[in-house]
Short mmCIF file of C-alpha atoms in Angstrom, two decimals:
data_model
loop_
_atom_site.label_atom_id
_atom_site.label_comp_id
_atom_site.label_asym_id
_atom_site.label_seq_id
_atom_site.Cartn_x
_atom_site.Cartn_y
_atom_site.Cartn_z
CA UNK A 89 92.18 82.66 -22.48
CA UNK A 90 88.43 82.19 -22.60
CA UNK A 91 87.08 79.41 -19.87
CA UNK A 92 82.99 78.91 -19.08
CA UNK A 93 82.08 79.08 -15.86
CA UNK A 94 78.50 77.32 -14.66
CA UNK A 95 77.10 78.93 -11.92
CA UNK A 96 74.03 77.38 -10.10
CA UNK A 97 71.19 77.98 -7.27
CA UNK A 98 70.78 81.40 -6.45
CA UNK A 99 74.19 82.44 -8.03
CA UNK A 100 72.76 81.66 -11.13
CA UNK A 101 69.82 84.84 -10.81
CA UNK A 102 72.15 86.78 -9.98
CA UNK A 103 74.93 86.85 -12.49
CA UNK A 104 75.51 89.84 -14.84
CA UNK A 105 74.63 88.92 -17.67
CA UNK A 106 71.05 86.64 -18.35
CA UNK A 107 72.68 83.25 -18.69
CA UNK A 108 70.52 80.24 -20.29
CA UNK A 109 69.28 77.92 -18.34
CA UNK A 110 72.66 76.12 -18.69
CA UNK A 111 74.01 78.29 -16.48
CA UNK A 112 76.92 79.60 -19.07
CA UNK A 113 79.18 82.13 -18.28
CA UNK A 114 82.49 82.91 -20.70
CA UNK A 115 85.22 84.84 -18.78
CA UNK A 116 88.66 85.74 -19.88
CA UNK A 117 91.19 85.54 -17.45
CA UNK A 118 95.38 85.59 -18.00
CA UNK A 119 97.35 82.38 -19.07
CA UNK A 120 97.75 79.87 -16.46
CA UNK A 121 95.35 81.75 -13.86
CA UNK A 122 94.38 79.39 -10.94
CA UNK A 123 90.77 79.07 -10.14
CA UNK A 124 91.08 81.88 -7.39
CA UNK A 125 92.05 84.60 -9.89
CA UNK A 126 88.45 83.02 -11.98
CA UNK A 127 86.43 83.26 -8.54
CA UNK A 128 88.23 86.78 -7.81
CA UNK A 129 87.01 87.77 -11.34
CA UNK A 130 83.52 86.49 -10.77
CA UNK A 131 82.79 87.52 -7.34
CA UNK A 132 83.46 91.02 -8.46
CA UNK A 133 80.68 91.34 -10.78
CA UNK A 134 78.08 91.63 -8.85
CA UNK A 135 77.17 92.02 -4.97
CA UNK A 136 74.95 88.60 -5.19
CA UNK A 137 78.17 86.97 -6.02
CA UNK A 138 80.68 88.81 -3.26
CA UNK A 139 80.12 85.56 -1.13
CA UNK A 140 80.78 83.10 -4.27
CA UNK A 141 84.64 81.59 -2.79
CA UNK A 142 83.13 81.41 0.62
CA UNK A 143 80.39 79.27 0.58
CA UNK A 144 80.82 77.50 -3.31
CA UNK A 145 82.67 74.18 -4.08
CA UNK A 146 84.68 73.70 -7.12
CA UNK A 147 84.48 71.79 -10.15
CA UNK A 148 87.00 71.64 -13.61
CA UNK A 149 85.15 69.51 -15.37
CA UNK A 150 82.82 67.30 -13.59
CA UNK A 151 85.76 66.89 -11.27
CA UNK A 152 86.24 68.58 -7.70
CA UNK A 153 88.96 70.88 -7.85
CA UNK A 154 91.40 73.37 -5.08
CA UNK A 155 91.33 76.91 -5.58
CA UNK A 156 94.62 76.28 -6.26
CA UNK A 157 93.89 74.14 -9.57
CA UNK A 158 95.56 76.01 -12.81
CA UNK A 159 93.49 75.87 -15.73
CA UNK A 160 93.63 75.88 -19.47
CA UNK A 161 92.04 77.81 -21.89
CA UNK A 162 88.33 76.27 -22.75
CA UNK A 163 88.20 74.61 -18.84
CA UNK A 164 84.50 74.62 -17.75
CA UNK A 165 84.61 76.14 -14.16
CA UNK A 166 81.28 75.28 -12.25
CA UNK A 167 81.12 76.93 -9.00
CA UNK A 168 79.06 74.86 -6.80
CA UNK A 169 76.79 76.37 -4.00
CA UNK A 170 75.62 73.85 -0.60
CA UNK A 171 73.83 71.24 -2.15
CA UNK A 172 70.02 70.17 -1.81
CA UNK A 173 68.91 66.78 -3.83
CA UNK A 174 67.24 63.98 -2.60
CA UNK B 93 71.68 51.83 -11.89
CA UNK B 94 71.70 55.44 -11.94
CA UNK B 95 68.95 57.64 -13.37
CA UNK B 96 68.30 61.17 -12.84
CA UNK B 97 65.20 62.19 -15.57
CA UNK B 98 62.83 64.75 -16.19
CA UNK B 99 60.26 61.76 -15.36
CA UNK B 100 57.88 60.64 -12.97
CA UNK B 101 60.09 58.08 -10.73
CA UNK B 102 58.92 54.26 -10.18
CA UNK B 103 60.50 53.04 -6.88
CA UNK B 104 59.81 49.39 -8.31
CA UNK B 105 62.91 50.23 -10.95
CA UNK B 106 65.21 50.40 -8.99
CA UNK B 107 64.49 47.42 -6.92
CA UNK B 108 64.41 44.83 -10.56
CA UNK B 109 67.91 46.68 -10.83
CA UNK B 110 69.40 45.16 -7.53
CA UNK B 111 67.51 42.45 -6.81
CA UNK B 112 68.86 38.77 -7.58
CA UNK B 113 67.31 35.46 -6.37
CA UNK B 114 69.94 35.37 -4.11
CA UNK B 115 69.01 38.60 -1.65
CA UNK B 116 67.21 38.11 0.65
CA UNK B 117 65.89 41.62 1.36
CA UNK B 118 65.95 45.06 0.38
CA UNK B 119 65.88 48.52 1.92
CA UNK B 120 64.79 51.59 -0.09
CA UNK B 121 64.53 55.15 1.11
CA UNK B 122 62.33 57.77 -1.41
CA UNK B 123 62.53 60.97 -0.76
CA UNK B 124 59.28 63.12 -1.65
CA UNK B 125 58.02 66.55 -1.65
CA UNK B 126 56.29 67.20 1.50
CA UNK B 127 53.36 70.40 1.54
CA UNK B 128 55.46 72.07 4.43
CA UNK B 129 59.24 73.13 4.66
CA UNK B 130 60.50 75.29 7.17
CA UNK B 131 57.31 76.68 8.69
CA UNK B 132 55.90 77.68 5.32
CA UNK B 133 53.74 75.79 3.28
CA UNK B 134 55.00 74.80 0.04
CA UNK B 135 53.24 74.39 -3.94
CA UNK B 136 56.28 72.31 -5.26
CA UNK B 137 59.49 71.93 -5.92
CA UNK B 138 62.21 72.80 -8.51
CA UNK B 139 65.48 70.29 -8.78
CA UNK B 140 68.15 72.00 -10.78
CA UNK B 141 71.62 70.13 -11.73
CA UNK B 142 74.56 70.19 -13.03
CA UNK B 143 73.72 67.08 -15.18
CA UNK B 144 77.27 65.23 -16.15
CA UNK B 145 79.12 65.76 -13.00
CA UNK B 146 75.74 64.89 -10.98
CA UNK B 147 75.88 61.54 -13.11
CA UNK B 148 78.71 60.74 -12.24
CA UNK B 149 78.69 61.24 -8.77
CA UNK B 150 75.55 59.09 -8.53
CA UNK B 151 77.46 56.34 -10.01
CA UNK B 152 80.68 56.72 -7.76
CA UNK B 153 78.10 56.11 -5.09
CA UNK B 154 76.94 53.35 -6.39
CA UNK B 155 80.13 51.97 -6.96
CA UNK B 156 81.28 52.88 -3.58
CA UNK B 157 78.13 50.84 -2.21
CA UNK B 158 79.60 48.17 -4.11
CA UNK B 159 83.16 48.16 -3.16
CA UNK B 160 82.34 49.11 0.99
CA UNK B 161 79.17 47.02 1.35
CA UNK B 162 79.62 44.36 -1.94
CA UNK B 163 75.97 45.53 -2.35
CA UNK B 164 74.06 46.76 -5.61
CA UNK B 165 72.30 49.90 -5.25
CA UNK B 166 70.32 51.84 -7.67
CA UNK B 167 69.85 55.59 -7.50
CA UNK B 168 67.26 57.39 -9.32
CA UNK B 169 66.96 61.56 -8.53
CA UNK B 170 64.04 63.49 -10.51
CA UNK B 171 64.94 66.88 -12.39
CA UNK B 172 62.26 69.90 -13.27
CA UNK B 173 59.63 70.53 -11.40
CA UNK B 174 58.19 67.97 -9.06
CA UNK B 175 54.75 69.21 -7.21
CA UNK B 176 53.95 67.57 -3.64
CA UNK B 177 53.37 64.31 -3.96
CA UNK B 178 55.92 62.87 -5.72
CA UNK B 179 59.68 61.50 -5.48
CA UNK B 180 62.63 63.27 -5.96
CA UNK B 181 64.97 60.89 -5.38
CA UNK B 182 64.74 56.96 -4.54
CA UNK B 183 67.93 54.69 -3.67
CA UNK B 184 66.93 51.01 -3.28
CA UNK B 185 70.15 48.92 -1.30
CA UNK B 186 69.31 44.50 -1.93
CA UNK B 187 71.39 42.12 0.66
CA UNK B 188 71.09 38.73 2.09
CA UNK B 189 71.32 40.84 5.29
CA UNK B 190 69.43 43.96 6.88
CA UNK B 191 71.87 45.31 8.58
CA UNK B 192 74.44 46.03 6.32
CA UNK B 193 71.41 46.95 3.83
CA UNK B 194 70.25 49.70 6.11
CA UNK B 195 73.87 51.17 6.67
CA UNK B 196 74.49 51.30 3.01
CA UNK B 197 70.92 52.93 1.94
CA UNK B 198 71.42 54.95 4.60
CA UNK B 199 75.40 56.03 3.91
CA UNK B 200 73.82 56.49 0.21
CA UNK B 201 71.36 59.33 0.75
CA UNK B 202 73.37 61.32 3.15
CA UNK B 203 76.40 61.03 0.71
CA UNK B 204 74.13 62.03 -2.16
CA UNK B 205 72.80 65.08 -0.25
CA UNK B 206 75.74 66.38 0.34
CA UNK B 207 78.23 65.32 -3.00
CA UNK B 208 75.66 64.89 -5.82
CA UNK B 209 75.49 68.43 -7.84
CA UNK B 210 71.58 69.12 -7.65
CA UNK B 211 69.58 72.05 -6.11
CA UNK B 212 66.47 72.73 -4.90
CA UNK B 213 64.38 76.21 -5.42
CA UNK B 214 61.04 75.90 -2.96
CA UNK B 215 57.69 77.37 -4.17
CA UNK B 216 55.73 78.57 -1.57
CA UNK B 217 53.13 80.47 -0.61
CA UNK B 218 55.57 83.20 1.46
CA UNK B 219 58.22 82.88 -1.64
CA UNK B 220 60.75 81.10 -3.81
CA UNK B 221 63.27 79.89 -2.46
CA UNK B 222 67.04 78.28 -3.66
CA UNK B 223 67.37 75.74 -0.50
CA UNK B 224 71.93 76.01 -0.41
CA UNK B 225 72.55 73.55 2.55
CA UNK B 226 71.46 74.79 5.43
CA UNK B 227 70.11 78.33 3.63
CA UNK B 228 67.37 79.16 1.97
CA UNK B 229 67.29 81.71 -0.40
CA UNK B 230 64.75 84.25 -1.38
CA UNK B 231 65.25 84.62 -4.64
CA UNK B 232 61.90 86.76 -7.60
CA UNK B 233 62.68 83.94 -10.21
CA UNK B 234 59.29 82.49 -11.64
CA UNK B 235 59.26 78.62 -12.59
CA UNK B 236 61.29 78.71 -15.17
CA UNK C 168 48.37 49.31 9.42
CA UNK C 169 48.63 45.56 9.67
CA UNK C 170 48.23 42.54 7.45
CA UNK C 171 48.95 39.11 8.05
CA UNK C 172 47.69 37.62 4.77
CA UNK C 173 48.28 34.59 2.48
CA UNK C 174 48.05 36.56 -0.69
CA UNK C 175 50.95 38.47 -2.34
CA UNK C 176 52.13 41.18 -0.49
CA UNK C 177 51.75 44.43 -1.90
CA UNK C 178 54.70 47.42 -0.46
CA UNK C 179 52.89 49.74 -2.16
CA UNK C 180 49.77 49.35 -0.65
CA UNK C 181 52.17 50.01 3.10
CA UNK C 182 53.62 53.51 1.26
CA UNK C 183 49.70 54.16 0.89
CA UNK C 184 48.97 53.34 4.53
CA UNK C 185 51.69 55.72 6.22
CA UNK C 186 52.55 58.64 3.58
CA UNK C 187 50.72 62.17 4.03
CA UNK C 188 52.00 65.59 2.61
CA UNK C 189 53.95 66.12 5.24
CA UNK C 190 55.73 63.41 5.12
CA UNK C 191 59.08 63.76 3.68
CA UNK C 192 60.44 60.49 2.69
CA UNK C 193 60.17 56.98 3.47
CA UNK C 194 62.25 54.13 4.43
CA UNK C 195 61.09 50.32 3.11
CA UNK C 196 62.03 47.38 4.27
CA UNK C 197 61.15 44.38 2.35
CA UNK C 198 62.08 41.10 2.81
CA UNK C 199 62.34 38.19 0.27
CA UNK C 200 62.87 34.33 -0.14
CA UNK C 201 66.14 34.01 -1.56
CA UNK C 202 67.30 31.14 -3.33
CA UNK C 203 69.95 30.06 -0.90
CA UNK C 204 70.32 29.61 2.81
CA UNK C 205 72.39 27.88 5.46
CA UNK C 206 74.42 26.65 2.50
CA UNK C 207 71.59 25.00 0.80
CA UNK C 208 69.27 25.90 -1.87
CA UNK C 209 65.65 26.82 -0.98
CA UNK C 210 62.70 26.08 -3.69
CA UNK C 211 60.00 27.84 -1.18
CA UNK C 212 59.39 28.56 2.63
CA UNK C 213 56.53 27.99 4.52
CA UNK C 214 55.48 30.61 7.37
CA UNK C 215 53.43 29.57 9.90
CA UNK C 216 51.95 32.08 12.45
CA UNK C 217 50.02 32.06 16.27
CA UNK C 218 47.98 34.60 13.98
CA UNK C 219 45.98 35.95 16.71
CA UNK C 220 49.02 36.96 18.92
CA UNK C 221 50.99 37.54 15.64
CA UNK C 222 48.74 40.53 14.72
CA UNK C 223 48.35 41.86 18.03
CA UNK C 224 52.16 42.27 18.48
CA UNK C 225 52.44 43.73 15.07
CA UNK C 226 49.82 46.40 15.95
CA UNK C 227 52.22 47.00 19.48
CA UNK C 228 55.04 47.57 16.63
CA UNK C 229 53.19 49.81 15.19
CA UNK C 230 52.03 51.64 18.30
CA UNK C 231 55.56 51.62 19.61
CA UNK C 232 56.99 52.98 16.58
CA UNK C 233 54.21 55.96 16.81
CA UNK C 234 55.14 55.84 20.53
CA UNK C 235 59.36 56.09 20.52
CA UNK C 236 59.11 58.20 16.98
CA UNK C 237 55.54 59.48 16.47
CA UNK C 238 56.08 58.40 13.08
CA UNK C 239 53.60 55.63 10.94
CA UNK C 240 54.32 52.74 10.36
CA UNK C 241 52.54 49.57 8.39
CA UNK C 242 53.40 45.82 8.94
CA UNK C 243 52.94 43.25 5.95
CA UNK C 244 53.47 39.71 6.93
CA UNK C 245 52.55 36.65 4.25
CA UNK C 246 51.58 33.34 5.84
CA UNK C 247 51.52 29.92 4.13
CA UNK C 248 54.22 28.90 1.54
CA UNK C 249 56.21 31.85 -0.54
CA UNK C 250 57.89 30.52 -3.67
CA UNK C 251 61.69 32.07 -4.31
CA UNK C 252 61.64 35.99 -4.98
CA UNK C 253 58.52 37.07 -3.56
CA UNK C 254 58.20 38.76 -0.33
CA UNK C 255 57.48 37.75 2.95
CA UNK C 256 57.16 40.97 4.96
CA UNK C 257 57.23 44.59 4.28
CA UNK C 258 57.74 47.23 6.62
CA UNK C 259 57.38 51.06 5.66
CA UNK C 260 57.93 53.75 8.32
CA UNK C 261 57.29 57.41 6.40
CA UNK C 262 59.06 60.67 8.39
CA UNK C 263 60.09 64.08 7.51
CA UNK C 264 63.40 62.87 8.81
CA UNK C 265 65.33 60.46 7.42
CA UNK C 266 67.71 59.52 10.44
CA UNK C 267 64.62 58.51 11.97
CA UNK C 268 62.85 56.65 9.39
CA UNK C 269 66.12 54.43 9.30
CA UNK C 270 65.78 53.81 12.67
CA UNK C 271 62.88 53.16 13.12
CA UNK C 272 62.44 50.71 10.55
CA UNK C 273 65.25 48.84 11.32
CA UNK C 274 64.03 48.90 15.44
CA UNK C 275 60.62 47.37 14.03
CA UNK C 276 62.23 44.53 11.51
CA UNK C 277 64.66 43.51 14.58
CA UNK C 278 61.93 43.50 16.39
CA UNK C 279 59.59 41.60 14.76
CA UNK C 280 61.82 39.03 14.11
CA UNK C 281 62.21 38.67 18.22
CA UNK C 282 58.65 39.16 19.66
CA UNK C 283 56.40 37.84 16.55
CA UNK C 284 55.45 34.59 16.70
CA UNK C 285 55.70 33.44 13.62
CA UNK C 286 57.83 30.83 12.39
CA UNK C 287 59.55 29.31 8.72
CA UNK C 288 59.93 26.12 7.47
CA UNK C 289 62.51 26.05 4.41
CA UNK C 290 61.92 23.64 1.85
CA UNK C 291 65.62 22.80 0.66
CA UNK C 292 66.85 20.55 -2.23
CA UNK C 293 68.71 18.64 1.29
CA UNK C 294 65.03 18.26 3.36
CA UNK C 295 62.68 20.36 4.92
CA UNK C 296 63.97 22.54 8.10
CA UNK C 297 62.01 24.16 10.97
CA UNK C 298 63.69 27.57 11.31
CA UNK C 299 63.73 28.88 15.23
CA UNK C 300 65.66 31.16 15.67
CA UNK C 301 69.13 30.33 15.19
CA UNK C 302 68.54 26.39 14.89
CA UNK C 303 67.18 25.00 11.80
CA UNK C 304 65.70 21.51 12.38
CA UNK C 305 65.12 19.10 9.95
CA UNK C 306 61.48 17.83 9.30
CA UNK C 307 60.16 14.55 7.64
CA UNK C 308 57.06 16.54 7.07
CA UNK C 309 55.94 17.40 3.71
CA UNK C 310 54.00 20.80 3.06
CA UNK C 311 51.15 21.10 4.75
CA UNK D 6 41.16 20.98 34.70
CA UNK D 7 41.42 21.35 30.95
CA UNK D 8 43.84 23.62 29.33
CA UNK D 9 44.41 23.93 25.70
CA UNK D 10 47.98 23.96 23.63
CA UNK D 11 49.21 25.37 20.95
CA UNK D 12 52.81 24.40 19.62
CA UNK D 13 54.30 25.42 16.77
CA UNK D 14 57.46 24.88 14.54
CA UNK D 15 58.82 21.67 14.86
CA UNK D 16 57.34 20.98 17.85
CA UNK D 17 53.79 20.71 16.64
CA UNK D 18 55.35 18.01 14.21
CA UNK D 19 56.95 16.68 17.47
CA UNK D 20 53.26 16.12 19.20
CA UNK D 21 52.33 12.48 19.99
CA UNK D 22 48.65 12.60 19.09
CA UNK D 23 48.02 13.93 15.11
CA UNK D 24 46.95 17.56 15.93
CA UNK D 25 45.55 20.08 13.20
CA UNK D 26 46.97 22.39 11.41
CA UNK D 27 45.67 24.91 14.25
CA UNK D 28 47.99 22.76 16.51
CA UNK D 29 46.26 22.49 19.31
CA UNK D 30 46.59 19.61 22.25
CA UNK D 31 44.19 19.54 24.83
CA UNK D 32 45.55 18.53 28.64
CA UNK D 33 44.05 17.84 31.74
CA UNK D 34 45.93 19.22 34.75
CA UNK D 35 45.59 19.81 38.53
CA UNK D 36 43.08 22.64 39.35
CA UNK D 37 46.02 25.98 40.03
CA UNK D 38 48.74 24.78 38.28
CA UNK D 39 51.03 26.75 36.67
CA UNK D 40 52.29 26.87 33.39
CA UNK D 41 55.47 24.88 34.34
CA UNK D 42 53.22 21.80 35.48
CA UNK D 43 51.82 22.02 32.20
CA UNK D 44 55.41 22.57 30.82
CA UNK D 45 56.16 19.54 32.56
CA UNK D 46 53.40 17.31 31.46
CA UNK D 47 54.04 18.66 28.07
CA UNK D 48 57.42 17.79 27.39
CA UNK D 49 57.05 14.21 28.93
CA UNK D 50 54.79 12.74 25.81
CA UNK D 51 57.33 12.14 23.51
CA UNK D 52 61.38 12.63 23.61
CA UNK D 53 61.24 15.35 21.02
CA UNK D 54 59.68 17.66 23.33
CA UNK D 55 61.86 17.28 26.10
CA UNK D 56 63.68 20.43 25.55
CA UNK D 57 60.31 21.96 25.48
CA UNK D 58 60.85 24.37 28.59
CA UNK D 59 64.50 25.65 27.64
CA UNK D 60 63.52 26.80 24.19
CA UNK D 61 60.40 28.30 24.13
CA UNK D 62 58.65 31.65 25.65
CA UNK D 63 54.95 30.93 26.52
CA UNK D 64 52.48 32.67 26.21
CA UNK D 65 48.25 32.19 27.87
CA UNK D 66 45.96 33.61 25.85
CA UNK D 67 48.00 36.05 23.27
CA UNK D 68 50.01 37.84 26.28
CA UNK D 69 53.41 36.16 26.94
CA UNK D 70 53.27 34.61 30.52
CA UNK D 71 56.37 33.02 32.80
CA UNK D 72 56.66 29.49 34.28
CA UNK D 73 55.09 31.06 37.48
CA UNK D 74 51.86 31.77 35.43
CA UNK D 75 48.64 30.69 37.40
CA UNK D 76 46.38 29.16 34.93
CA UNK D 77 42.93 28.62 35.10
CA UNK D 78 40.50 26.05 33.19
CA UNK D 79 40.09 26.56 29.54
CA UNK D 80 43.16 28.54 28.88
CA UNK D 81 44.70 28.80 25.61
CA UNK D 82 48.28 28.39 26.57
CA UNK D 83 51.06 28.91 23.54
CA UNK D 84 54.48 27.44 23.23
CA UNK D 85 56.92 29.57 21.31
CA UNK D 86 60.37 28.56 20.09
CA UNK D 87 62.50 30.85 18.77
CA UNK D 88 60.91 33.12 15.82
CA UNK D 89 62.17 33.31 12.94
CA UNK D 90 59.43 35.49 10.51
CA UNK D 91 60.45 38.22 8.43
#
């Protein structure tokens, strides 16, 4: 199934393909995959993404989720590095 | 009231949004782009946001201030490039009791920094850095 | 910067007085005349000051904030009659670290209320009261 | 010797003679008197001034002083009820 992935901060610039300013990538993962599976897939794409899991919180849609959250086709998954607003 | 915008922030708009004639005070926090960071000379900042989630989280902060303290709170945050000296964030809390207004305003900015998905890129004379929490990560990219 | 004046206060003047390009934030406290006090409907306030001592005490507050926290602080206080909704006091503290700015601004307004010789007279629908600390003392006098 | 006395808040309105908006009274007290002596003199002028000592701090010139402070001719002594600025 296809899910959409959003990267932020320096991870967006480390994405393996040029991403738009919206930071969107797509990934094809098995039906019923969890966030953990997706994170593994993404972090294997580039050495600079290898610490993605340890350095980010994750959101599915606009809600915080966990590595155990089960994904559905079309979900938008955001990997959120430590924030620095304000 | 929350606002996530590319435009220059107007601190008075936050005041006007929260004050009623029964409030005796407001406390306002304004974060401004400063000329130095981590020992480096800064020329400007660029804020990136996960917009729909950031707006939702800002609304939740406003809701939490109302729930915890019963106080009105407004939050403005700017996105995109901001030169030194201009405001990046404005938080205003109105109250009839000053102790609570200070406490709530402090809580709102602390929580915003942790839980609202916004990131800043610092343009310095020594290069461009993504700021991710305590980490500053050198990047080759130019302002987008 | 301190100012004790009959004129309408300009909160931005306090900001401009303290901010430099190396400051990343300011915290501002603004006290406003509210429509109710101690259960009574207020139509306005009149502030009386022992002017030379009040100015001296305000300057000492600014000096103490610089000494204790190393931060710039501005204090504006209005005298005379002030209608509901207008500012009576403005305190602004600039800082590169928000925790200290909150702390110093809070300390400044708390200390001002105790140690700066200014008193308010409340005009309410139930009469005119001198406010002296926690006491509200009924008076027959009209606005001077 | 003559000293000048400043009253504030409701005490100004309780002064035995009309005082100007500057709140100035004058008092004639013995040479070498302390603030305590002056306070006694003033508080005896009107029943509404009787609690002056217990409810005020005192300043000589623009500096806080105590009941033991010795006064000089021409001093300006301010009786300061609990403040309510801000």
